[in-house]
Short mmCIF file of N, CA and C in Angstrom, two decimals:
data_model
loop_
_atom_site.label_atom_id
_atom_site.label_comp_id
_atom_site.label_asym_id
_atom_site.label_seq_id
_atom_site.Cartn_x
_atom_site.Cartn_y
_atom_site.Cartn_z
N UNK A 18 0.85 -1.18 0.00
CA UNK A 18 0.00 0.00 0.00
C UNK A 18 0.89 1.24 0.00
N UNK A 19 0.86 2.04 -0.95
CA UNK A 19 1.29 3.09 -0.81
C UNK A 19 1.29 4.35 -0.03
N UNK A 20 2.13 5.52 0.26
CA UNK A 20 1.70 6.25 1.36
C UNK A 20 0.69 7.47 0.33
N UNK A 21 0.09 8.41 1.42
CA UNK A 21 -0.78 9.22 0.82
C UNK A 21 0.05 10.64 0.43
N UNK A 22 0.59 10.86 -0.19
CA UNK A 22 0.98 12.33 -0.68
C UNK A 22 0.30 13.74 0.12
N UNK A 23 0.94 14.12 1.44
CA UNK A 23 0.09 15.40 2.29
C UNK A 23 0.81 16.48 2.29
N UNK A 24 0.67 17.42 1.55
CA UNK A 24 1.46 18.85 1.98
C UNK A 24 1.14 19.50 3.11
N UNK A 25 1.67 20.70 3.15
CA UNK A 25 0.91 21.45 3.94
C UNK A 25 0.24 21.98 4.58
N UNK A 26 -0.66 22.38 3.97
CA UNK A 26 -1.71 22.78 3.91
C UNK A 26 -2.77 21.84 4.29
N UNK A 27 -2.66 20.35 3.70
CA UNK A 27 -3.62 19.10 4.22
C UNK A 27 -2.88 19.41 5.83
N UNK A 28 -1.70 19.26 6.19
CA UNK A 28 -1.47 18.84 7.65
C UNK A 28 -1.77 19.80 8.22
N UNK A 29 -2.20 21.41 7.67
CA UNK A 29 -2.78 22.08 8.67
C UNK A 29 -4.27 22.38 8.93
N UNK A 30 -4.92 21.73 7.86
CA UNK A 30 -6.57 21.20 7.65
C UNK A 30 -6.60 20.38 8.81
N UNK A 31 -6.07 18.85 8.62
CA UNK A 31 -5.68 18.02 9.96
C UNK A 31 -5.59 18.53 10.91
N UNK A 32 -4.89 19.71 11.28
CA UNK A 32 -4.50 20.16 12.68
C UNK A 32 -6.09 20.83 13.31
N UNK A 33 -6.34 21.28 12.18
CA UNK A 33 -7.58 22.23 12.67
C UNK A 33 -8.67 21.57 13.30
N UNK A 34 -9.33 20.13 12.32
CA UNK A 34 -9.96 19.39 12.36
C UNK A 34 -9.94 18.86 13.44
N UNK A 35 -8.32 18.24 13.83
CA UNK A 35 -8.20 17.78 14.70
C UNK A 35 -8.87 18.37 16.25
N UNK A 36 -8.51 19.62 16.19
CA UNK A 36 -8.89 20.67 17.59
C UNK A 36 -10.38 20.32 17.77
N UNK A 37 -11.22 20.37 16.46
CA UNK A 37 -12.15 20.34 16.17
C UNK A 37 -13.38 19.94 15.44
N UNK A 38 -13.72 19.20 15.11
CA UNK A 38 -13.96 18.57 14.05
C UNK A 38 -15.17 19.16 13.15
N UNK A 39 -15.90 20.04 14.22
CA UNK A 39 -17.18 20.87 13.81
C UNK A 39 -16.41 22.31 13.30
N UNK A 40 -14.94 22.59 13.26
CA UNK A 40 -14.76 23.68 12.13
C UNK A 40 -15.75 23.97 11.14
N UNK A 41 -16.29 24.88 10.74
CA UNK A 41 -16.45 25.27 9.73
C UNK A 41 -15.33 25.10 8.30
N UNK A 42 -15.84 25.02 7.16
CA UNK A 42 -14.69 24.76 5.82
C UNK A 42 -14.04 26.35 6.32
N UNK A 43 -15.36 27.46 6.09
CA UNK A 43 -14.65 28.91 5.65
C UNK A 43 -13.84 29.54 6.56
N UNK A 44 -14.07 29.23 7.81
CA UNK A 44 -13.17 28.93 8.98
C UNK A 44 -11.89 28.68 8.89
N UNK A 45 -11.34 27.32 8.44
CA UNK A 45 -10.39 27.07 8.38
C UNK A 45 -9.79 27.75 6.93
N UNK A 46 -10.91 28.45 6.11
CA UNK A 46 -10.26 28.67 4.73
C UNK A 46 -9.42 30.50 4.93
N UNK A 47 -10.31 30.84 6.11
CA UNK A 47 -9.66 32.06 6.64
C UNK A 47 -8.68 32.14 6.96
N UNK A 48 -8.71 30.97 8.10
CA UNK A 48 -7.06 30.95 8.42
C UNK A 48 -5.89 30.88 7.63
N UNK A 49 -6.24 29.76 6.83
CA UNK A 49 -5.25 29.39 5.90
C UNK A 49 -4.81 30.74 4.54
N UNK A 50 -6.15 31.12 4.23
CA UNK A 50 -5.90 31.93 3.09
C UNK A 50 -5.75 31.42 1.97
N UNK A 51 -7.24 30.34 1.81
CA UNK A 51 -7.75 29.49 1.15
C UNK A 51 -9.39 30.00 0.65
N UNK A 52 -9.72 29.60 -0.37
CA UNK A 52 -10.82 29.15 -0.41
C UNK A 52 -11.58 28.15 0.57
N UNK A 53 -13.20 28.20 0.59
CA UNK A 53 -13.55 27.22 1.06
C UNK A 53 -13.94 26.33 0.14
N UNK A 54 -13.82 26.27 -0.85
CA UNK A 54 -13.99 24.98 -1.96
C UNK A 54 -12.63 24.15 -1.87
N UNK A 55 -11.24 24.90 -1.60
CA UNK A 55 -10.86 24.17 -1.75
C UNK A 55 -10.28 23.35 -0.34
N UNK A 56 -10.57 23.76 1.19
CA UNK A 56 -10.90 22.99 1.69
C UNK A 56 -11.90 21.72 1.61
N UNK A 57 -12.56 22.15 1.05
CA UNK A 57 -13.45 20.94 1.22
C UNK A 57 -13.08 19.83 -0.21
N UNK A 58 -12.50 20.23 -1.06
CA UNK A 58 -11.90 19.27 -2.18
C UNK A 58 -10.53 18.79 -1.09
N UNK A 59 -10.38 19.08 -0.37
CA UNK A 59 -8.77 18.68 0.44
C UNK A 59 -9.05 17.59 1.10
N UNK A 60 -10.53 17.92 2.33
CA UNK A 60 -11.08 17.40 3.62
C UNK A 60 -11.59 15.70 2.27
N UNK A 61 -12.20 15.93 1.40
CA UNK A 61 -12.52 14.56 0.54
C UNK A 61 -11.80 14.03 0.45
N UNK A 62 -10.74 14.99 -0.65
CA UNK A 62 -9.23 13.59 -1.03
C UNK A 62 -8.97 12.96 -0.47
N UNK A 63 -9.19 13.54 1.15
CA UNK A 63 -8.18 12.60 2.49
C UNK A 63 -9.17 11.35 3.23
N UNK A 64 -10.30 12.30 2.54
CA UNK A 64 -11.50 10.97 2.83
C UNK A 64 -11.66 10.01 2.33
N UNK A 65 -11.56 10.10 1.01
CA UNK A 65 -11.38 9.19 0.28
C UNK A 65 -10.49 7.76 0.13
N UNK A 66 -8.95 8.95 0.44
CA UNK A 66 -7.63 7.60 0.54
C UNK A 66 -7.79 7.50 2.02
N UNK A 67 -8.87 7.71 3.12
CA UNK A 67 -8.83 6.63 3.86
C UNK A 67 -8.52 6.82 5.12
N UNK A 68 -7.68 8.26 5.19
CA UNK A 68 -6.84 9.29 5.86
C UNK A 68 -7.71 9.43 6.93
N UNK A 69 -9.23 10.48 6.57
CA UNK A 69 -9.92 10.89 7.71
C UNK A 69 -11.17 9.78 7.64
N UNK A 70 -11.12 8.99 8.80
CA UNK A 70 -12.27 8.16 8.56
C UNK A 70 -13.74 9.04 9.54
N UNK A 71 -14.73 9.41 9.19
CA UNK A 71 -15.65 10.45 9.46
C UNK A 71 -15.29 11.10 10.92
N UNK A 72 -15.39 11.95 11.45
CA UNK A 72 -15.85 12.31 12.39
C UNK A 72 -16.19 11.89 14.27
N UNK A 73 -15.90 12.52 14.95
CA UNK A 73 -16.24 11.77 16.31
C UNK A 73 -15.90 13.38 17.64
N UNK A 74 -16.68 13.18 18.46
CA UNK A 74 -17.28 14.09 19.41
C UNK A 74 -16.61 13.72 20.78
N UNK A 75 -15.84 14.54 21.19
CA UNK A 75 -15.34 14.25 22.55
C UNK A 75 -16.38 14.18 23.46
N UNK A 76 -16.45 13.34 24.54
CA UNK A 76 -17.59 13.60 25.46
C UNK A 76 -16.54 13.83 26.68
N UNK A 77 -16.96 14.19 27.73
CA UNK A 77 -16.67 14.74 29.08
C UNK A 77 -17.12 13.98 30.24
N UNK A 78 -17.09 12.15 30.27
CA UNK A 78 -18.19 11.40 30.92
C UNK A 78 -18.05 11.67 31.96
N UNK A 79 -16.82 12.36 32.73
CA UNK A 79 -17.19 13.16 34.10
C UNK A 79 -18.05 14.05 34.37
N UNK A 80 -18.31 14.81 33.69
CA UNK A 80 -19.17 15.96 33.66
C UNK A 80 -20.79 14.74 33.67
N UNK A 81 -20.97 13.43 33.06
CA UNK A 81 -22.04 12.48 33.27
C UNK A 81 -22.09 11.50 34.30
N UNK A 82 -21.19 11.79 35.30
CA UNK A 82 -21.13 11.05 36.03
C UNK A 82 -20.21 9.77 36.35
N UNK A 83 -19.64 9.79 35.24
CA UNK A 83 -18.71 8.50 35.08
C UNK A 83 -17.63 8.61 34.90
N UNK A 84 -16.85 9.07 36.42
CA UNK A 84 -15.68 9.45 36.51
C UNK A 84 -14.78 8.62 36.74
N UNK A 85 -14.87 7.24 36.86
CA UNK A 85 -13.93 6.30 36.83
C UNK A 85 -13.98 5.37 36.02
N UNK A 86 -12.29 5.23 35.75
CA UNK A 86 -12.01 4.20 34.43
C UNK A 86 -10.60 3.38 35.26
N UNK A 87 -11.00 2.11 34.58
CA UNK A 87 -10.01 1.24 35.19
C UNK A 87 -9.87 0.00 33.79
N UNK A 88 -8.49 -0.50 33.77
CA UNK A 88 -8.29 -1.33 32.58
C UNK A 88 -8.20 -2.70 33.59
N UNK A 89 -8.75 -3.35 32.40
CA UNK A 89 -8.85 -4.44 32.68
C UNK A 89 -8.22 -5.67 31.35
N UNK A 90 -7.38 -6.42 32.25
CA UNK A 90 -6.63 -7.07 31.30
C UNK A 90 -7.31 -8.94 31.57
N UNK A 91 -7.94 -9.27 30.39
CA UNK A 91 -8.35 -10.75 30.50
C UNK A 91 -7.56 -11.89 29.92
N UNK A 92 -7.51 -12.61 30.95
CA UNK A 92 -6.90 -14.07 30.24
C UNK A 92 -7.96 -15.22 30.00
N UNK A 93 -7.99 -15.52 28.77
CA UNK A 93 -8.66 -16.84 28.42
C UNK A 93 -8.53 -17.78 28.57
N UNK A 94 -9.32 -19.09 28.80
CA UNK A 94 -8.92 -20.12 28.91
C UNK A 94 -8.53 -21.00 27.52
N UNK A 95 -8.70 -20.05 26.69
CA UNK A 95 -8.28 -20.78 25.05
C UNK A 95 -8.74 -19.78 23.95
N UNK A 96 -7.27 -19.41 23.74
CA UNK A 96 -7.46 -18.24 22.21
C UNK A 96 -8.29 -18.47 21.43
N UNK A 97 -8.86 -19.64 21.13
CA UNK A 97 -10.11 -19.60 20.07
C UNK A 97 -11.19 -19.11 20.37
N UNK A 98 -11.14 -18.60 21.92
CA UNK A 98 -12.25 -18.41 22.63
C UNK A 98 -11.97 -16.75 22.29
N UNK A 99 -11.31 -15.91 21.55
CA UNK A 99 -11.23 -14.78 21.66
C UNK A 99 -12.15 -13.66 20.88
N UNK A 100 -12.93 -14.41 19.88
CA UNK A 100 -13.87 -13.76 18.70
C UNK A 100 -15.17 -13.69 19.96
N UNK A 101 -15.50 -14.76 20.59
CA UNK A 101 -16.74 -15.17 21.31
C UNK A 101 -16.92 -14.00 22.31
N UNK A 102 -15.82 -14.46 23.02
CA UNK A 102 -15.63 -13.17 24.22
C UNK A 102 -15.73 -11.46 23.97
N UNK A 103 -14.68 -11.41 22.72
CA UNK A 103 -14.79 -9.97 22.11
C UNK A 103 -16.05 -9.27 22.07
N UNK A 104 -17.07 -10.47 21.31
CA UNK A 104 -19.02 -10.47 20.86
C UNK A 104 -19.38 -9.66 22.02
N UNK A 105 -19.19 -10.70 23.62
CA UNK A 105 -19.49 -10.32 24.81
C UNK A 105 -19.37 -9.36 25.32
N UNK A 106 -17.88 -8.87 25.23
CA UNK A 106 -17.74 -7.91 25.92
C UNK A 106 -18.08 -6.35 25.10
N UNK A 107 -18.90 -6.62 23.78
CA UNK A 107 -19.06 -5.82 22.95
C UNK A 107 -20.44 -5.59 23.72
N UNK A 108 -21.34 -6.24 24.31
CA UNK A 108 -22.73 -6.62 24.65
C UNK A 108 -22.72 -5.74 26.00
N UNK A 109 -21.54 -5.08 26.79
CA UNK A 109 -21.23 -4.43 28.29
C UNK A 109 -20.98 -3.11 27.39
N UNK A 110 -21.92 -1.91 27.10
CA UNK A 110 -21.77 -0.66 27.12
C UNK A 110 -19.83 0.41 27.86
N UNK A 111 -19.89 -0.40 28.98
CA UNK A 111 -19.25 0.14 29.55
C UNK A 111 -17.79 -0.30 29.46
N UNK A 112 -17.96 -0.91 28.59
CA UNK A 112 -16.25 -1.37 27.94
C UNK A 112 -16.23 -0.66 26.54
N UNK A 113 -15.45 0.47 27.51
CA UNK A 113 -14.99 1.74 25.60
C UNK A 113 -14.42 1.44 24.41
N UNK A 114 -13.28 0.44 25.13
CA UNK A 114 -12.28 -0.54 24.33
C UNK A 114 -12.03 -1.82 24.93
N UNK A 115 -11.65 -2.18 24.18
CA UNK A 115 -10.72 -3.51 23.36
C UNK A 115 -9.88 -3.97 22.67
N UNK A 116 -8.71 -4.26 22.85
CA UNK A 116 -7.42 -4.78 22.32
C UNK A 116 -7.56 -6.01 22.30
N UNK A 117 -6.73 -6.46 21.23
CA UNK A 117 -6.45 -8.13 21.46
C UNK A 117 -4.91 -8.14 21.21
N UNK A 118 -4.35 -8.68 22.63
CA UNK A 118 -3.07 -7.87 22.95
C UNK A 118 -2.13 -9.22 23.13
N UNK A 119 -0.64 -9.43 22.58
CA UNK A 119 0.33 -10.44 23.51
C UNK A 119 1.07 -10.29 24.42
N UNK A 120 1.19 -10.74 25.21
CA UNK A 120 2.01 -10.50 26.70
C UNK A 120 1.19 -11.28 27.61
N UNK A 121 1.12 -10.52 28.56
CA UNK A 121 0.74 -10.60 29.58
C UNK A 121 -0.91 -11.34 29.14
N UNK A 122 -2.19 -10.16 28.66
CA UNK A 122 -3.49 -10.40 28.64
C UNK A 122 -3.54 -11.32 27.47
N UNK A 123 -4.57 -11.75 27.30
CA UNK A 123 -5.03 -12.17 25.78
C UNK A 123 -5.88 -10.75 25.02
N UNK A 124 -6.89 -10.14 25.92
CA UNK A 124 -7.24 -9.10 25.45
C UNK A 124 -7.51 -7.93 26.86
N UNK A 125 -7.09 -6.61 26.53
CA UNK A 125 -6.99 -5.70 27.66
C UNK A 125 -7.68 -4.66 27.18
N UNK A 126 -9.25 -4.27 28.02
CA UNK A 126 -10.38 -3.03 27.92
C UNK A 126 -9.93 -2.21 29.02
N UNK A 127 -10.95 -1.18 28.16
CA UNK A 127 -10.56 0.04 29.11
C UNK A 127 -12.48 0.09 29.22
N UNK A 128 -12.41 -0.02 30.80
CA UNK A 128 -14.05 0.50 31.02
C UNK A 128 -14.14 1.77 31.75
N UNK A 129 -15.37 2.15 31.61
CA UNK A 129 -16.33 3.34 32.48
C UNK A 129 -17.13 3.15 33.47
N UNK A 130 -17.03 3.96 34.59
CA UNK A 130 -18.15 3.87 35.57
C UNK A 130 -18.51 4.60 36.41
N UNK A 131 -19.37 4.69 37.18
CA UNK A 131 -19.42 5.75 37.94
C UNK A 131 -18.46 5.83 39.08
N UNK A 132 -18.35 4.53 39.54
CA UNK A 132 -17.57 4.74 40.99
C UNK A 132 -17.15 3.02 41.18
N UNK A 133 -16.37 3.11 42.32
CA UNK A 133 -16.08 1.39 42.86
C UNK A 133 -16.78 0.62 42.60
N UNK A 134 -18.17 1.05 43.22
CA UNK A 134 -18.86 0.05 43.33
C UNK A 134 -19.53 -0.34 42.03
N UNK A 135 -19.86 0.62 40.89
CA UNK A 135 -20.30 0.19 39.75
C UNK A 135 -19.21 -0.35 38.53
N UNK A 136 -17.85 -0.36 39.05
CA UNK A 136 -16.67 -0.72 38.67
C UNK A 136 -16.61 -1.78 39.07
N UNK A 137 -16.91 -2.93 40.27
CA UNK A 137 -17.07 -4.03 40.42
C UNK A 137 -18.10 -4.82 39.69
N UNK A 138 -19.06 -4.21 39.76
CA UNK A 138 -20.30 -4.91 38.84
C UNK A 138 -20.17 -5.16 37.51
N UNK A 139 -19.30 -4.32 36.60
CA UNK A 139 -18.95 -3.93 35.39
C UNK A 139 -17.65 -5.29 35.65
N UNK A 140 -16.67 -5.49 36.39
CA UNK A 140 -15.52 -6.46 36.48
C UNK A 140 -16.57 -7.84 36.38
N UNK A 141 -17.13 -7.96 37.31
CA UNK A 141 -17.84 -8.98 37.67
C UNK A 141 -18.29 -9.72 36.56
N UNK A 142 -19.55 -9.10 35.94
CA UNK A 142 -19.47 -9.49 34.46
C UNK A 142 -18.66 -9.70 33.54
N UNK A 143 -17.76 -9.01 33.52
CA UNK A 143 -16.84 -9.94 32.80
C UNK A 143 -16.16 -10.95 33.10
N UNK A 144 -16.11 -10.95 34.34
CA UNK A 144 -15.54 -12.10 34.76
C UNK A 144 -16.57 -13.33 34.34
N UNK A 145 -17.49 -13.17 34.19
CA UNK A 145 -18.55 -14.07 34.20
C UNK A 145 -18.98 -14.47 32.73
N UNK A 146 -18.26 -13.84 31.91
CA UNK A 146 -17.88 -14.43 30.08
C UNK A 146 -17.68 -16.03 30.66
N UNK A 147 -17.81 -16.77 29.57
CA UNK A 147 -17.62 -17.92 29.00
C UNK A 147 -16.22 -18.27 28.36
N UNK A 148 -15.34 -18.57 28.51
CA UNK A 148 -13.96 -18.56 28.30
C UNK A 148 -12.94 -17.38 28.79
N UNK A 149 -13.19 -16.60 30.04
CA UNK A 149 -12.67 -15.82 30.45
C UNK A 149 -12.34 -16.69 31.36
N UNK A 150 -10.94 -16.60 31.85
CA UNK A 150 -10.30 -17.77 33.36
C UNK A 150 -10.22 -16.74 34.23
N UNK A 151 -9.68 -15.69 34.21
CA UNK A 151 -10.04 -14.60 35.54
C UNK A 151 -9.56 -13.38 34.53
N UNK A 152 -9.45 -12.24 35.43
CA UNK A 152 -9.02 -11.15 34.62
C UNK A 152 -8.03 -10.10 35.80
N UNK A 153 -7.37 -9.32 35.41
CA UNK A 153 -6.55 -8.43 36.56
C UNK A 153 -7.16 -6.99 35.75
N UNK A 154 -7.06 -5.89 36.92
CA UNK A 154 -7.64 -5.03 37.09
C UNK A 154 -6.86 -3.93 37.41
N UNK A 155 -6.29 -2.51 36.75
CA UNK A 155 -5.46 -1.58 36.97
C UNK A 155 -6.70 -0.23 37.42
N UNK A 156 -6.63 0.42 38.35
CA UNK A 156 -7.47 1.66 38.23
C UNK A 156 -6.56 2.82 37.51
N UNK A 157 -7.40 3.82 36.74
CA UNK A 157 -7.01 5.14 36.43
C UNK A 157 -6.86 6.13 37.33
N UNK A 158 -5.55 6.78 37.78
CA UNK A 158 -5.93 7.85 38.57
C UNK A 158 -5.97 8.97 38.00
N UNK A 159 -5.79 8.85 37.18
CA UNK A 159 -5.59 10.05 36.06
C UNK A 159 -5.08 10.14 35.09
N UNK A 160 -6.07 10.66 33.83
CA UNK A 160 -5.51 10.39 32.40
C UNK A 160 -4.13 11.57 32.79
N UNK A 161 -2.80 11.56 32.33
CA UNK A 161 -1.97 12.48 32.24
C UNK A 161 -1.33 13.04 30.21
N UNK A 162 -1.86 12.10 29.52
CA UNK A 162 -1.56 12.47 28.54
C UNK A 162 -2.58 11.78 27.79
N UNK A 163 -2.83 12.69 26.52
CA UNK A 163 -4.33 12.31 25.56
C UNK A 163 -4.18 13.34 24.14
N UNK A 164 -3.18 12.88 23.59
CA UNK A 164 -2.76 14.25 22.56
C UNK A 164 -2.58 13.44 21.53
N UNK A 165 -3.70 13.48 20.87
CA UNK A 165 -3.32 13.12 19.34
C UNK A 165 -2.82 13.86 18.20
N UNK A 166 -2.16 14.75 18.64
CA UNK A 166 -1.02 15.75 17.68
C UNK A 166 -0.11 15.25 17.92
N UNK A 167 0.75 15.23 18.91
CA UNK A 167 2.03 14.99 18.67
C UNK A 167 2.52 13.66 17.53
N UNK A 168 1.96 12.47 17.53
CA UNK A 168 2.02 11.29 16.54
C UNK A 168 1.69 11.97 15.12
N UNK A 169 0.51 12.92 15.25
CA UNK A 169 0.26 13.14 13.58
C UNK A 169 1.66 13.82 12.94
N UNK A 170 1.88 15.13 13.91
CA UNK A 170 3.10 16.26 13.79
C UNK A 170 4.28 15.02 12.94
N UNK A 171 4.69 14.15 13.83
CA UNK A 171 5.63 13.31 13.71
C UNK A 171 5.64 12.40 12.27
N UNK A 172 4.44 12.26 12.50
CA UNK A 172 4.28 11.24 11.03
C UNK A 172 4.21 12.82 9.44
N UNK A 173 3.91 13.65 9.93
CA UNK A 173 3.83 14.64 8.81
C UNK A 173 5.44 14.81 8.59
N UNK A 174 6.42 14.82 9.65
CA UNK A 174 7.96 15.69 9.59
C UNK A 174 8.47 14.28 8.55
N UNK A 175 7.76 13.18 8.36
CA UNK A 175 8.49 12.03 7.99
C UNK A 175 8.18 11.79 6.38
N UNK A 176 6.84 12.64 6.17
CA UNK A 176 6.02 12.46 4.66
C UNK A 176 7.46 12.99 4.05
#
């Protein structure tokens, strides 16, 4: 697969987007000292090859109540058992993610909850999958880093 050809100008569309995703085109066409047509012929191309896959909305689940997150790393009792379980733990709202990871887990989520006690109930169930043998449990005390610029910046200095 080939790489995508990004100048400038795309990586500072990206940047903007990034901050934001509800930019306005003419917005960013201000800044730049662009048209807004041809933002939006830019924001496609990159849609197209694959670059920007649509859109997504930060939420604040503290501000909803669901100020605790804790990872949870599961071991199976048999890797074939890992599509089944995945299904499952797709079926618990409160598992944001999912990896299917080597080392240590077979697969390691990151859940949501309100507090301990709805953080046990949320473990519990999973513990209670069908090819899950137990699982270990890390709490969050705090996200300290969440910056998806610095990787893009990096991958642009390399185009």
């Amino acid at each position: 697969m080939s790489k995508v050809k990004l100048d400038e100008i795309d990586h500072q569309i990206l940047d903007m987007l990034i901050d934001n995703t509800r930019t306005p085109f003419t917005d960013i066409a201000k800044k730049l000292l662009i048209s807004a047509g041809t933002v939006h012929v830019r924001v496609k191309k990159m849609e197209e090859a694959g670059i920007i896959k649509g859109s997504s909305l930060t939420i604040d689940y503290v501000k909803l109540g669901y100020s605790f997150i804790a990872y949870v790393g599961v071991f199976l009792e048999k890797t074939h058992q890992t599509k089944f379980v995945l299904e499952r733990l797709n079926e618990i709202p409160n598992v944001t993610v999912a990896h299917i990871t080597t080392g240590k887990f077979n697969i390691f989520c990151k859940i949501r909850a309100k507090d301990t006690t709805h953080a046990k109930n949320i473990i519990f169930k999973i513990d209670d999958i069908d090819g899950i043998s137990r699982t270990e449990t890390m709490i969050s005390l705090e996200e300290s880093i969440n910056d998806k610029k610095r990787l893009m910046h990096k991958i642009f200095n390399e185009l």
